[in-house]
Structure formats: structure tokens, C-alpha cells
mmCIF file with all atom_site columns, C-alpha atoms in Angstrom:
data_model
loop_
_atom_site.group_PDB
_atom_site.id
_atom_site.type_symbol
_atom_site.label_atom_id
_atom_site.label_alt_id
_atom_site.label_comp_id
_atom_site.label_asym_id
_atom_site.label_entity_id
_atom_site.label_seq_id
_atom_site.pdbx_PDB_ins_code
_atom_site.Cartn_x
_atom_site.Cartn_y
_atom_site.Cartn_z
_atom_site.occupancy
_atom_site.B_iso_or_equiv
_atom_site.pdbx_formal_charge
_atom_site.auth_seq_id
_atom_site.auth_comp_id
_atom_site.auth_asym_id
_atom_site.auth_atom_id
_atom_site.pdbx_PDB_model_num
ATOM 1   C CA . MET A 1 1   ? 0.000   0.000  0.000   1.00 41.00 ? 50  MET A CA 1
ATOM 2   C CA . TRP A 1 2   ? 1.268   3.523  -0.687  1.00 42.00 ? 51  TRP A CA 1
ATOM 3   C CA . GLU A 1 3   ? 2.568   5.470  2.294   1.00 44.00 ? 52  GLU A CA 1
ATOM 4   C CA . ARG A 1 4   ? 0.144   7.763  3.983   1.00 46.00 ? 53  ARG A CA 1
ATOM 5   C CA . VAL A 1 5   ? 0.524   11.444 3.402   1.00 47.00 ? 54  VAL A CA 1
ATOM 6   C CA . ASP A 1 6   ? 1.576   12.312 6.966   1.00 50.00 ? 55  ASP A CA 1
ATOM 7   C CA . SER A 1 7   ? 3.195   9.032  8.116   1.00 57.00 ? 56  SER A CA 1
ATOM 8   C CA . MET A 1 8   ? 0.478   8.465  10.684  1.00 65.00 ? 57  MET A CA 1
ATOM 9   C CA . GLY A 1 9   ? 0.556   5.177  12.521  1.00 73.00 ? 58  GLY A CA 1
ATOM 10  C CA . ASP A 1 10  ? -2.289  2.805  13.244  1.00 75.00 ? 59  ASP A CA 1
ATOM 11  C CA . ASN A 1 11  ? -2.573  4.153  16.784  1.00 83.00 ? 60  ASN A CA 1
ATOM 12  C CA . ASP A 1 12  ? -3.064  7.672  15.433  1.00 86.00 ? 61  ASP A CA 1
ATOM 13  C CA . ILE A 1 13  ? -5.796  6.453  13.115  1.00 89.00 ? 62  ILE A CA 1
ATOM 14  C CA . ASP A 1 14  ? -7.484  4.569  15.951  1.00 89.00 ? 63  ASP A CA 1
ATOM 15  C CA . ARG A 1 15  ? -7.447  7.690  18.113  1.00 90.00 ? 64  ARG A CA 1
ATOM 16  C CA . ALA A 1 16  ? -8.988  9.734  15.306  1.00 91.00 ? 65  ALA A CA 1
ATOM 17  C CA . ILE A 1 17  ? -11.701 7.097  14.859  1.00 91.00 ? 66  ILE A CA 1
ATOM 18  C CA . ARG A 1 18  ? -12.493 7.180  18.570  1.00 91.00 ? 67  ARG A CA 1
ATOM 19  C CA . ARG A 1 19  ? -12.761 10.970 18.469  1.00 92.00 ? 68  ARG A CA 1
ATOM 20  C CA . VAL A 1 20  ? -15.203 10.796 15.568  1.00 89.00 ? 69  VAL A CA 1
ATOM 21  C CA . ARG A 1 21  ? -17.288 8.179  17.351  1.00 88.00 ? 70  ARG A CA 1
ATOM 22  C CA . ASP A 1 22  ? -17.297 10.392 20.446  1.00 88.00 ? 71  ASP A CA 1
ATOM 23  C CA . GLY A 1 23  ? -18.856 13.211 18.456  1.00 85.00 ? 72  GLY A CA 1
ATOM 24  C CA . ASP A 1 24  ? -15.828 15.114 17.114  1.00 88.00 ? 73  ASP A CA 1
ATOM 25  C CA . ALA A 1 25  ? -16.739 15.116 13.425  1.00 83.00 ? 74  ALA A CA 1
ATOM 26  C CA . ASP A 1 26  ? -13.776 17.364 12.584  1.00 85.00 ? 75  ASP A CA 1
ATOM 27  C CA . ALA A 1 27  ? -11.399 14.544 13.532  1.00 88.00 ? 76  ALA A CA 1
ATOM 28  C CA . PHE A 1 28  ? -12.430 12.679 10.384  1.00 89.00 ? 77  PHE A CA 1
ATOM 29  C CA . ALA A 1 29  ? -10.349 15.193 8.411   1.00 89.00 ? 78  ALA A CA 1
ATOM 30  C CA . ILE A 1 30  ? -7.296  13.484 9.934   1.00 90.00 ? 79  ILE A CA 1
ATOM 31  C CA . ILE A 1 31  ? -8.369  10.217 8.359   1.00 90.00 ? 80  ILE A CA 1
ATOM 32  C CA . VAL A 1 32  ? -9.039  11.878 5.010   1.00 89.00 ? 81  VAL A CA 1
ATOM 33  C CA . ARG A 1 33  ? -5.591  13.483 4.979   1.00 88.00 ? 82  ARG A CA 1
ATOM 34  C CA . ALA A 1 34  ? -3.959  10.162 5.782   1.00 90.00 ? 83  ALA A CA 1
ATOM 35  C CA . PHE A 1 35  ? -5.728  8.113  3.112   1.00 92.00 ? 84  PHE A CA 1
ATOM 36  C CA . GLU A 1 36  ? -6.807  10.520 0.374   1.00 89.00 ? 85  GLU A CA 1
ATOM 37  C CA . ARG A 1 37  ? -3.697  10.056 -1.755  1.00 88.00 ? 86  ARG A CA 1
ATOM 38  C CA . PRO A 1 38  ? -3.657  6.216  -1.794  1.00 89.00 ? 87  PRO A CA 1
ATOM 39  C CA . VAL A 1 39  ? -7.426  6.102  -2.401  1.00 91.00 ? 88  VAL A CA 1
ATOM 40  C CA . ARG A 1 40  ? -7.118  8.535  -5.317  1.00 88.00 ? 89  ARG A CA 1
ATOM 41  C CA . GLY A 1 41  ? -4.157  6.556  -6.630  1.00 86.00 ? 90  GLY A CA 1
ATOM 42  C CA . TRP A 1 42  ? -6.021  3.271  -6.560  1.00 87.00 ? 91  TRP A CA 1
ATOM 43  C CA . LEU A 1 43  ? -9.053  4.822  -8.236  1.00 88.00 ? 92  LEU A CA 1
ATOM 44  C CA . ALA A 1 44  ? -6.840  6.330  -10.950 1.00 84.00 ? 93  ALA A CA 1
ATOM 45  C CA . ALA A 1 45  ? -5.395  2.887  -11.633 1.00 82.00 ? 94  ALA A CA 1
ATOM 46  C CA . SER A 1 46  ? -8.706  1.036  -11.528 1.00 84.00 ? 95  SER A CA 1
ATOM 47  C CA . ALA A 1 47  ? -11.271 3.372  -13.084 1.00 82.00 ? 96  ALA A CA 1
ATOM 48  C CA . SER A 1 48  ? -12.049 3.728  -16.757 1.00 78.00 ? 97  SER A CA 1
ATOM 49  C CA . PRO A 1 49  ? -11.390 7.197  -18.249 1.00 74.00 ? 98  PRO A CA 1
ATOM 50  C CA . GLY A 1 50  ? -15.067 8.180  -18.066 1.00 76.00 ? 99  GLY A CA 1
ATOM 51  C CA . VAL A 1 51  ? -15.232 7.888  -14.260 1.00 84.00 ? 100 VAL A CA 1
ATOM 52  C CA . ASP A 1 52  ? -14.990 11.031 -12.107 1.00 85.00 ? 101 ASP A CA 1
ATOM 53  C CA . ILE A 1 53  ? -12.297 9.986  -9.637  1.00 87.00 ? 102 ILE A CA 1
ATOM 54  C CA . ASP A 1 54  ? -12.841 12.973 -7.362  1.00 85.00 ? 103 ASP A CA 1
ATOM 55  C CA . GLU A 1 55  ? -16.540 12.194 -7.034  1.00 86.00 ? 104 GLU A CA 1
ATOM 56  C CA . VAL A 1 56  ? -15.975 8.522  -6.285  1.00 89.00 ? 105 VAL A CA 1
ATOM 57  C CA . ALA A 1 57  ? -13.263 9.338  -3.732  1.00 89.00 ? 106 ALA A CA 1
ATOM 58  C CA . GLN A 1 58  ? -15.558 11.800 -2.015  1.00 87.00 ? 107 GLN A CA 1
ATOM 59  C CA . ARG A 1 59  ? -18.382 9.269  -1.913  1.00 87.00 ? 108 ARG A CA 1
ATOM 60  C CA . SER A 1 60  ? -16.007 6.699  -0.463  1.00 91.00 ? 109 SER A CA 1
ATOM 61  C CA . PHE A 1 61  ? -14.997 8.932  2.437   1.00 91.00 ? 110 PHE A CA 1
ATOM 62  C CA . VAL A 1 62  ? -18.589 9.990  3.059   1.00 88.00 ? 111 VAL A CA 1
ATOM 63  C CA . ALA A 1 63  ? -19.639 6.333  3.149   1.00 89.00 ? 112 ALA A CA 1
ATOM 64  C CA . ALA A 1 64  ? -16.764 5.533  5.522   1.00 90.00 ? 113 ALA A CA 1
ATOM 65  C CA . TYR A 1 65  ? -17.788 8.378  7.815   1.00 90.00 ? 114 TYR A CA 1
ATOM 66  C CA . LEU A 1 66  ? -21.432 7.339  7.869   1.00 84.00 ? 115 LEU A CA 1
ATOM 67  C CA . GLY A 1 67  ? -20.547 3.685  8.384   1.00 86.00 ? 116 GLY A CA 1
ATOM 68  C CA . LEU A 1 68  ? -17.720 4.169  10.857  1.00 88.00 ? 117 LEU A CA 1
ATOM 69  C CA . ASN A 1 69  ? -19.690 2.323  13.537  1.00 83.00 ? 118 ASN A CA 1
ATOM 70  C CA . LYS A 1 70  ? -19.337 -0.816 11.400  1.00 86.00 ? 119 LYS A CA 1
ATOM 71  C CA . TYR A 1 71  ? -15.540 -0.707 11.501  1.00 90.00 ? 120 TYR A CA 1
ATOM 72  C CA . ARG A 1 72  ? -14.061 -3.161 14.010  1.00 87.00 ? 121 ARG A CA 1
ATOM 73  C CA . ASN A 1 73  ? -11.336 -1.685 16.209  1.00 82.00 ? 122 ASN A CA 1
ATOM 74  C CA . GLY A 1 74  ? -7.968  -3.360 15.852  1.00 81.00 ? 123 GLY A CA 1
ATOM 75  C CA . THR A 1 75  ? -8.502  -4.455 12.248  1.00 87.00 ? 124 THR A CA 1
ATOM 76  C CA . ASP A 1 76  ? -6.889  -2.937 9.154   1.00 90.00 ? 125 ASP A CA 1
ATOM 77  C CA . PHE A 1 77  ? -8.685  0.361  8.629   1.00 92.00 ? 126 PHE A CA 1
ATOM 78  C CA . GLY A 1 78  ? -6.984  0.902  5.259   1.00 91.00 ? 127 GLY A CA 1
ATOM 79  C CA . ALA A 1 79  ? -8.282  -2.424 3.953   1.00 91.00 ? 128 ALA A CA 1
ATOM 80  C CA . TRP A 1 80  ? -11.760 -1.545 5.240   1.00 93.00 ? 129 TRP A CA 1
ATOM 81  C CA . LEU A 1 81  ? -11.651 1.841  3.526   1.00 94.00 ? 130 LEU A CA 1
ATOM 82  C CA . PHE A 1 82  ? -10.437 0.370  0.229   1.00 92.00 ? 131 PHE A CA 1
ATOM 83  C CA . THR A 1 83  ? -13.278 -2.130 0.305   1.00 92.00 ? 132 THR A CA 1
ATOM 84  C CA . ILE A 1 84  ? -15.661 0.829  0.478   1.00 92.00 ? 133 ILE A CA 1
ATOM 85  C CA . ALA A 1 85  ? -13.836 2.602  -2.352  1.00 92.00 ? 134 ALA A CA 1
ATOM 86  C CA . ARG A 1 86  ? -14.025 -0.534 -4.514  1.00 91.00 ? 135 ARG A CA 1
ATOM 87  C CA . PHE A 1 87  ? -17.766 -0.788 -3.873  1.00 89.00 ? 136 PHE A CA 1
ATOM 88  C CA . GLN A 1 88  ? -18.271 2.896  -4.697  1.00 90.00 ? 137 GLN A CA 1
ATOM 89  C CA . LEU A 1 89  ? -16.347 2.479  -7.945  1.00 91.00 ? 138 LEU A CA 1
ATOM 90  C CA . LYS A 1 90  ? -18.398 -0.547 -8.956  1.00 88.00 ? 139 LYS A CA 1
ATOM 91  C CA . THR A 1 91  ? -21.567 1.371  -8.101  1.00 86.00 ? 140 THR A CA 1
ATOM 92  C CA . GLU A 1 92  ? -20.466 4.282  -10.282 1.00 86.00 ? 141 GLU A CA 1
ATOM 93  C CA . LEU A 1 93  ? -19.617 1.972  -13.169 1.00 85.00 ? 142 LEU A CA 1
ATOM 94  C CA . THR A 1 94  ? -23.051 0.389  -12.881 1.00 82.00 ? 143 THR A CA 1
ATOM 95  C CA . ARG A 1 95  ? -24.635 3.846  -12.949 1.00 79.00 ? 144 ARG A CA 1
ATOM 96  C CA . LEU A 1 96  ? -22.653 4.766  -16.053 1.00 77.00 ? 145 LEU A CA 1
ATOM 97  C CA . ARG A 1 97  ? -23.586 1.532  -17.779 1.00 77.00 ? 146 ARG A CA 1
ATOM 98  C CA . ARG A 1 98  ? -27.263 2.148  -17.091 1.00 74.00 ? 147 ARG A CA 1
ATOM 99  C CA . SER A 1 99  ? -27.091 5.731  -18.277 1.00 68.00 ? 148 SER A CA 1
ATOM 100 C CA . LYS A 1 100 ? -25.524 4.550  -21.515 1.00 62.00 ? 149 LYS A CA 1
ATOM 101 C CA . SER A 1 101 ? -27.798 1.546  -21.985 1.00 57.00 ? 150 SER A CA 1
ATOM 102 C CA . ARG A 1 102 ? -29.623 3.203  -24.851 1.00 50.00 ? 151 ARG A CA 1
ATOM 103 C CA . ASP A 1 103 ? -26.371 3.805  -26.710 1.00 51.00 ? 152 ASP A CA 1
ATOM 104 C CA . ALA A 1 104 ? -25.332 0.252  -25.928 1.00 48.00 ? 153 ALA A CA 1
ATOM 105 C CA . ARG A 1 105 ? -28.412 -1.116 -27.622 1.00 47.00 ? 154 ARG A CA 1
ATOM 106 C CA . LEU A 1 106 ? -27.674 0.997  -30.676 1.00 45.00 ? 155 LEU A CA 1
ATOM 107 C CA . ASN A 1 107 ? -23.980 0.163  -30.746 1.00 50.00 ? 156 ASN A CA 1
ATOM 108 C CA . PRO A 1 108 ? -22.978 -2.678 -28.407 1.00 48.00 ? 157 PRO A CA 1
ATOM 109 C CA . GLU A 1 109 ? -19.350 -2.641 -29.583 1.00 47.00 ? 158 GLU A CA 1
ATOM 110 C CA . ILE A 1 110 ? -18.793 0.950  -28.462 1.00 46.00 ? 159 ILE A CA 1
ATOM 111 C CA . PHE A 1 111 ? -20.383 0.161  -25.127 1.00 41.00 ? 160 PHE A CA 1
ATOM 112 C CA . ARG A 1 112 ? -18.162 -2.866 -24.605 1.00 43.00 ? 161 ARG A CA 1
ATOM 113 C CA . GLN A 1 113 ? -15.087 -0.777 -25.335 1.00 47.00 ? 162 GLN A CA 1
ATOM 114 C CA . ARG A 1 114 ? -16.095 1.859  -22.815 1.00 44.00 ? 163 ARG A CA 1
ATOM 115 C CA . ALA A 1 115 ? -17.390 -0.365 -20.037 1.00 41.00 ? 164 ALA A CA 1
ATOM 116 C CA . LEU A 1 116 ? -14.905 -1.597 -17.489 1.00 39.00 ? 165 LEU A CA 1
ATOM 117 C CA . ARG A 1 117 ? -15.586 -4.532 -15.254 1.00 43.00 ? 166 ARG A CA 1
ATOM 118 C CA . VAL A 1 118 ? -13.922 -4.239 -11.856 1.00 46.00 ? 167 VAL A CA 1
ATOM 119 C CA . PRO A 1 119 ? -13.728 -7.711 -10.304 1.00 46.00 ? 168 PRO A CA 1
ATOM 120 C CA . ASP A 1 120 ? -13.529 -8.318 -6.591  1.00 48.00 ? 169 ASP A CA 1
ATOM 121 C CA . GLN A 1 121 ? -9.869  -8.145 -5.699  1.00 50.00 ? 170 GLN A CA 1
ATOM 122 C CA . PRO A 1 122 ? -8.113  -9.425 -2.582  1.00 48.00 ? 171 PRO A CA 1
ATOM 123 C CA . GLN A 1 123 ? -6.080  -6.838 -0.681  1.00 50.00 ? 172 GLN A CA 1
ATOM 124 C CA . GLU A 1 124 ? -2.839  -8.252 -2.097  1.00 51.00 ? 173 GLU A CA 1
ATOM 125 C CA . ASN A 1 125 ? -3.993  -7.557 -5.661  1.00 58.00 ? 174 ASN A CA 1
ATOM 126 C CA . MET A 1 126 ? -4.957  -4.013 -4.732  1.00 60.00 ? 175 MET A CA 1
ATOM 127 C CA . GLU A 1 127 ? -1.504  -3.432 -3.281  1.00 63.00 ? 176 GLU A CA 1
ATOM 128 C CA . ASN A 1 128 ? 0.112   -4.874 -6.404  1.00 69.00 ? 177 ASN A CA 1
ATOM 129 C CA . ARG A 1 129 ? -2.004  -2.582 -8.547  1.00 69.00 ? 178 ARG A CA 1
ATOM 130 C CA . LEU A 1 130 ? -0.891  0.443  -6.538  1.00 68.00 ? 179 LEU A CA 1
ATOM 131 C CA . ASP A 1 131 ? 2.750   -0.623 -6.848  1.00 73.00 ? 180 ASP A CA 1
ATOM 132 C CA . HIS A 1 132 ? 2.340   -0.952 -10.608 1.00 76.00 ? 181 HIS A CA 1
ATOM 133 C CA . LEU A 1 133 ? 0.683   2.454  -10.772 1.00 77.00 ? 182 LEU A CA 1
ATOM 134 C CA . ARG A 1 134 ? 3.607   4.041  -8.950  1.00 77.00 ? 183 ARG A CA 1
ATOM 135 C CA . ASN A 1 135 ? 6.004   2.429  -11.448 1.00 81.00 ? 184 ASN A CA 1
ATOM 136 C CA . CYS A 1 136 ? 3.891   3.604  -14.368 1.00 84.00 ? 185 CYS A CA 1
ATOM 137 C CA . VAL A 1 137 ? 3.874   7.161  -13.054 1.00 82.00 ? 186 VAL A CA 1
ATOM 138 C CA . GLU A 1 138 ? 7.659   7.045  -12.758 1.00 84.00 ? 187 GLU A CA 1
ATOM 139 C CA . MET A 1 139 ? 7.821   6.220  -16.477 1.00 86.00 ? 188 MET A CA 1
ATOM 140 C CA . LEU A 1 140 ? 6.124   9.487  -17.384 1.00 85.00 ? 189 LEU A CA 1
ATOM 141 C CA . GLY A 1 141 ? 7.954   12.602 -18.503 1.00 86.00 ? 190 GLY A CA 1
ATOM 142 C CA . ASN A 1 142 ? 8.475   15.252 -15.846 1.00 86.00 ? 191 ASN A CA 1
ATOM 143 C CA . HIS A 1 143 ? 5.692   17.536 -17.083 1.00 86.00 ? 192 HIS A CA 1
ATOM 144 C CA . LEU A 1 144 ? 3.192   14.665 -17.067 1.00 86.00 ? 193 LEU A CA 1
ATOM 145 C CA . LYS A 1 145 ? 4.321   13.582 -13.613 1.00 85.00 ? 194 LYS A CA 1
ATOM 146 C CA . GLN A 1 146 ? 3.575   17.109 -12.488 1.00 85.00 ? 195 GLN A CA 1
ATOM 147 C CA . PHE A 1 147 ? 0.048   16.839 -13.862 1.00 85.00 ? 196 PHE A CA 1
ATOM 148 C CA . VAL A 1 148 ? -0.501  13.614 -11.926 1.00 81.00 ? 197 VAL A CA 1
ATOM 149 C CA . ARG A 1 149 ? 1.026   15.058 -8.769  1.00 79.00 ? 198 ARG A CA 1
ATOM 150 C CA . TRP A 1 150 ? -1.064  18.223 -8.878  1.00 82.00 ? 199 TRP A CA 1
ATOM 151 C CA . ARG A 1 151 ? -4.373  16.524 -9.491  1.00 77.00 ? 200 ARG A CA 1
ATOM 152 C CA . TYR A 1 152 ? -4.226  13.171 -7.728  1.00 70.00 ? 201 TYR A CA 1
ATOM 153 C CA . TYR A 1 153 ? -1.672  13.795 -4.977  1.00 66.00 ? 202 TYR A CA 1
ATOM 154 C CA . ASP A 1 154 ? -2.243  17.454 -4.097  1.00 69.00 ? 203 ASP A CA 1
ATOM 155 C CA . GLY A 1 155 ? -5.876  17.788 -5.206  1.00 70.00 ? 204 GLY A CA 1
ATOM 156 C CA . VAL A 1 156 ? -5.227  20.973 -7.193  1.00 77.00 ? 205 VAL A CA 1
ATOM 157 C CA . PRO A 1 157 ? -8.489  22.179 -8.834  1.00 82.00 ? 206 PRO A CA 1
ATOM 158 C CA . LEU A 1 158 ? -8.697  21.931 -12.610 1.00 84.00 ? 207 LEU A CA 1
ATOM 159 C CA . GLU A 1 159 ? -9.062  25.695 -12.911 1.00 88.00 ? 208 GLU A CA 1
ATOM 160 C CA . GLU A 1 160 ? -5.840  26.244 -10.966 1.00 86.00 ? 209 GLU A CA 1
ATOM 161 C CA . MET A 1 161 ? -4.028  23.697 -13.142 1.00 89.00 ? 210 MET A CA 1
ATOM 162 C CA . ALA A 1 162 ? -5.145  25.621 -16.201 1.00 88.00 ? 211 ALA A CA 1
ATOM 163 C CA . VAL A 1 163 ? -3.679  28.819 -14.749 1.00 87.00 ? 212 VAL A CA 1
ATOM 164 C CA . ARG A 1 164 ? -0.415  27.139 -13.778 1.00 87.00 ? 213 ARG A CA 1
ATOM 165 C CA . THR A 1 165 ? 0.092   25.604 -17.209 1.00 88.00 ? 214 THR A CA 1
ATOM 166 C CA . GLY A 1 166 ? -1.303  28.431 -19.321 1.00 89.00 ? 215 GLY A CA 1
ATOM 167 C CA . ARG A 1 167 ? -3.745  26.019 -20.935 1.00 89.00 ? 216 ARG A CA 1
ATOM 168 C CA . SER A 1 168 ? -7.485  26.168 -21.368 1.00 90.00 ? 217 SER A CA 1
ATOM 169 C CA . LEU A 1 169 ? -9.682  24.201 -18.979 1.00 87.00 ? 218 LEU A CA 1
ATOM 170 C CA . PRO A 1 170 ? -10.830 21.793 -21.738 1.00 88.00 ? 219 PRO A CA 1
ATOM 171 C CA . ALA A 1 171 ? -7.176  21.190 -22.668 1.00 89.00 ? 220 ALA A CA 1
ATOM 172 C CA . VAL A 1 172 ? -6.331  20.337 -19.066 1.00 88.00 ? 221 VAL A CA 1
ATOM 173 C CA . LYS A 1 173 ? -9.287  17.948 -18.834 1.00 86.00 ? 222 LYS A CA 1
ATOM 174 C CA . LYS A 1 174 ? -8.253  16.271 -22.080 1.00 87.00 ? 223 LYS A CA 1
ATOM 175 C CA . GLN A 1 175 ? -4.663  15.860 -20.893 1.00 87.00 ? 224 GLN A CA 1
ATOM 176 C CA . LEU A 1 176 ? -5.808  14.265 -17.635 1.00 84.00 ? 225 LEU A CA 1
ATOM 177 C CA . TRP A 1 177 ? -8.140  11.955 -19.538 1.00 83.00 ? 226 TRP A CA 1
ATOM 178 C CA . LYS A 1 178 ? -5.256  10.844 -21.770 1.00 84.00 ? 227 LYS A CA 1
ATOM 179 C CA . LEU A 1 179 ? -3.022  10.370 -18.746 1.00 84.00 ? 228 LEU A CA 1
ATOM 180 C CA . ARG A 1 180 ? -5.572  8.241  -16.938 1.00 81.00 ? 229 ARG A CA 1
ATOM 181 C CA . ARG A 1 181 ? -6.158  6.122  -20.032 1.00 81.00 ? 230 ARG A CA 1
ATOM 182 C CA . ALA A 1 182 ? -2.417  5.594  -20.481 1.00 84.00 ? 231 ALA A CA 1
ATOM 183 C CA . LEU A 1 183 ? -1.842  4.778  -16.818 1.00 82.00 ? 232 LEU A CA 1
ATOM 184 C CA . HIS A 1 184 ? -4.801  2.412  -16.815 1.00 80.00 ? 233 HIS A CA 1
ATOM 185 C CA . ALA A 1 185 ? -3.388  0.577  -19.837 1.00 81.00 ? 234 ALA A CA 1
ATOM 186 C CA . CYS A 1 186 ? 0.059   0.468  -18.262 1.00 84.00 ? 235 CYS A CA 1
ATOM 187 C CA . VAL A 1 187 ? -1.229  -0.980 -14.999 1.00 80.00 ? 236 VAL A CA 1
ATOM 188 C CA . ARG A 1 188 ? -3.363  -3.558 -16.775 1.00 80.00 ? 237 ARG A CA 1
ATOM 189 C CA . GLY A 1 189 ? -0.354  -4.532 -18.866 1.00 82.00 ? 238 GLY A CA 1
ATOM 190 C CA . LYS A 1 190 ? 1.859   -4.978 -15.830 1.00 80.00 ? 239 LYS A CA 1
ATOM 191 C CA . MET A 1 191 ? -0.837  -6.969 -14.059 1.00 78.00 ? 240 MET A CA 1
ATOM 192 C CA . ALA A 1 192 ? -0.985  -9.274 -17.066 1.00 77.00 ? 241 ALA A CA 1
ATOM 193 C CA . ALA A 1 193 ? 2.855   -9.376 -17.133 1.00 62.00 ? 242 ALA A CA 1
ATOM 194 C CA . ASN A 1 194 ? 2.957   -8.976 -20.916 1.00 48.00 ? 243 ASN A CA 1
ATOM 195 C CA . GLY A 1 195 ? 0.702   -6.001 -21.694 1.00 43.00 ? 244 GLY A CA 1
ATOM 196 C CA . PRO A 1 196 ? 1.318   -2.501 -23.052 1.00 43.00 ? 245 PRO A CA 1
ATOM 197 C CA . GLU A 1 197 ? 3.343   0.108  -21.228 1.00 44.00 ? 246 GLU A CA 1
ATOM 198 C CA . ILE A 1 198 ? 3.231   3.866  -21.533 1.00 48.00 ? 247 ILE A CA 1
ATOM 199 C CA . SER A 1 199 ? 5.569   6.287  -23.160 1.00 45.00 ? 248 SER A CA 1
ATOM 200 C CA . GLY A 1 200 ? 6.459   9.761  -21.996 1.00 46.00 ? 249 GLY A CA 1
ATOM 201 C CA . ASN A 1 201 ? 3.762   11.383 -24.117 1.00 46.00 ? 250 ASN A CA 1
ATOM 202 C CA . PRO A 1 202 ? 0.420   9.566  -24.061 1.00 45.00 ? 251 PRO A CA 1
#
């Protein structure tokens, strides 16, 4: 699993969970800061290009907050959170498939190309996927790494990225879409051990 943003230990996470359960809702921000980057990273590696990663990540943390009473103290909170994120991603993919069902009936081939099935994965596979994603990111050129870092590590808004790069907002969105597609293909290739890898300019 990727390192947490602030190197918090399990005891720190457990204390934050207890504070939330005791009524300190603001303490959940500690948990978000600790896990936001690895959750975003896993979603970036697992989601098809049409999925809004930010929305799914937000839903995952909201679901974790609302269901925190179901978490068992002393177990792996990260694994519990990633199970929620995987469910939220599958739910979003189902929603997208339903919303595009009409197009699918008209052109099933296009639908099959766009749809992405996310199978249930054991924790080990999720960790492997994150490791592969990190390697794929390292293969990018420096300017593309910066795009990934801004958006998925630092959470920089799209509008701010446009200002920083001197590009239009649609151009920034297109670049991120291409990056996600390339990273997704790279990760899938590494998982299959003989698939495609990415170049510096997807």
C-alpha cells in the first residue's frame, strides 16, 4: 500500500476514529488526509477514463464516515476503507452503464469498449495494482508527472491547473483523460505481465 501522506501510525488512526465516534466530526479530516492520496491513486489505476475519480473518492470517504460504527477496532482500517472505495467504484460503473444503456443497444461494440468490469480483488492484488501504478507514473515525462502530482496527490483544482500551465480548462481535462487512459493501460499490462506500457507522451 502507498505510504500515507503524513506518516500516521495505526494508533493515530485509531485515536482519530475514537474521536469521531465520540462526536468530534472534525477529527475525520485526519483520516481523510492520511488516506486521500492512496485512495485517489487506486481509483486512478482502476477506473475507466469516463469515471470522475474525485466524485468517487468523495463518496467513499462519506460512506466511511457514515458507516464508521461498522468498523471493528484493531482491524486494518486501510483495507476496510479500500473495500468501500471498490464498492463505490463498482456502483459508479453500474450507474454509467445504465445511463448509456440506450447507446449500448444501438452500438454494443462501443459500449463494450467503454465499459470496465472491476472484479472483486483481494487486498494483495490491490496493493500490487498500486505498486504498478507508482512504477507507471515514474515512467512518465516530468511535465506529465507534475500533472498527476497536482491533481491526484495534491488535489489541485482543474481551474488552478489551467492557470499554472497556461492552458485552457478543456485542454487540461483532455490531458488528464489521456493520462488516466495511459496509466490504466500500463497498470493492466503490468498486471498481465505482458501487456502494453506507456511512453512519456500519451
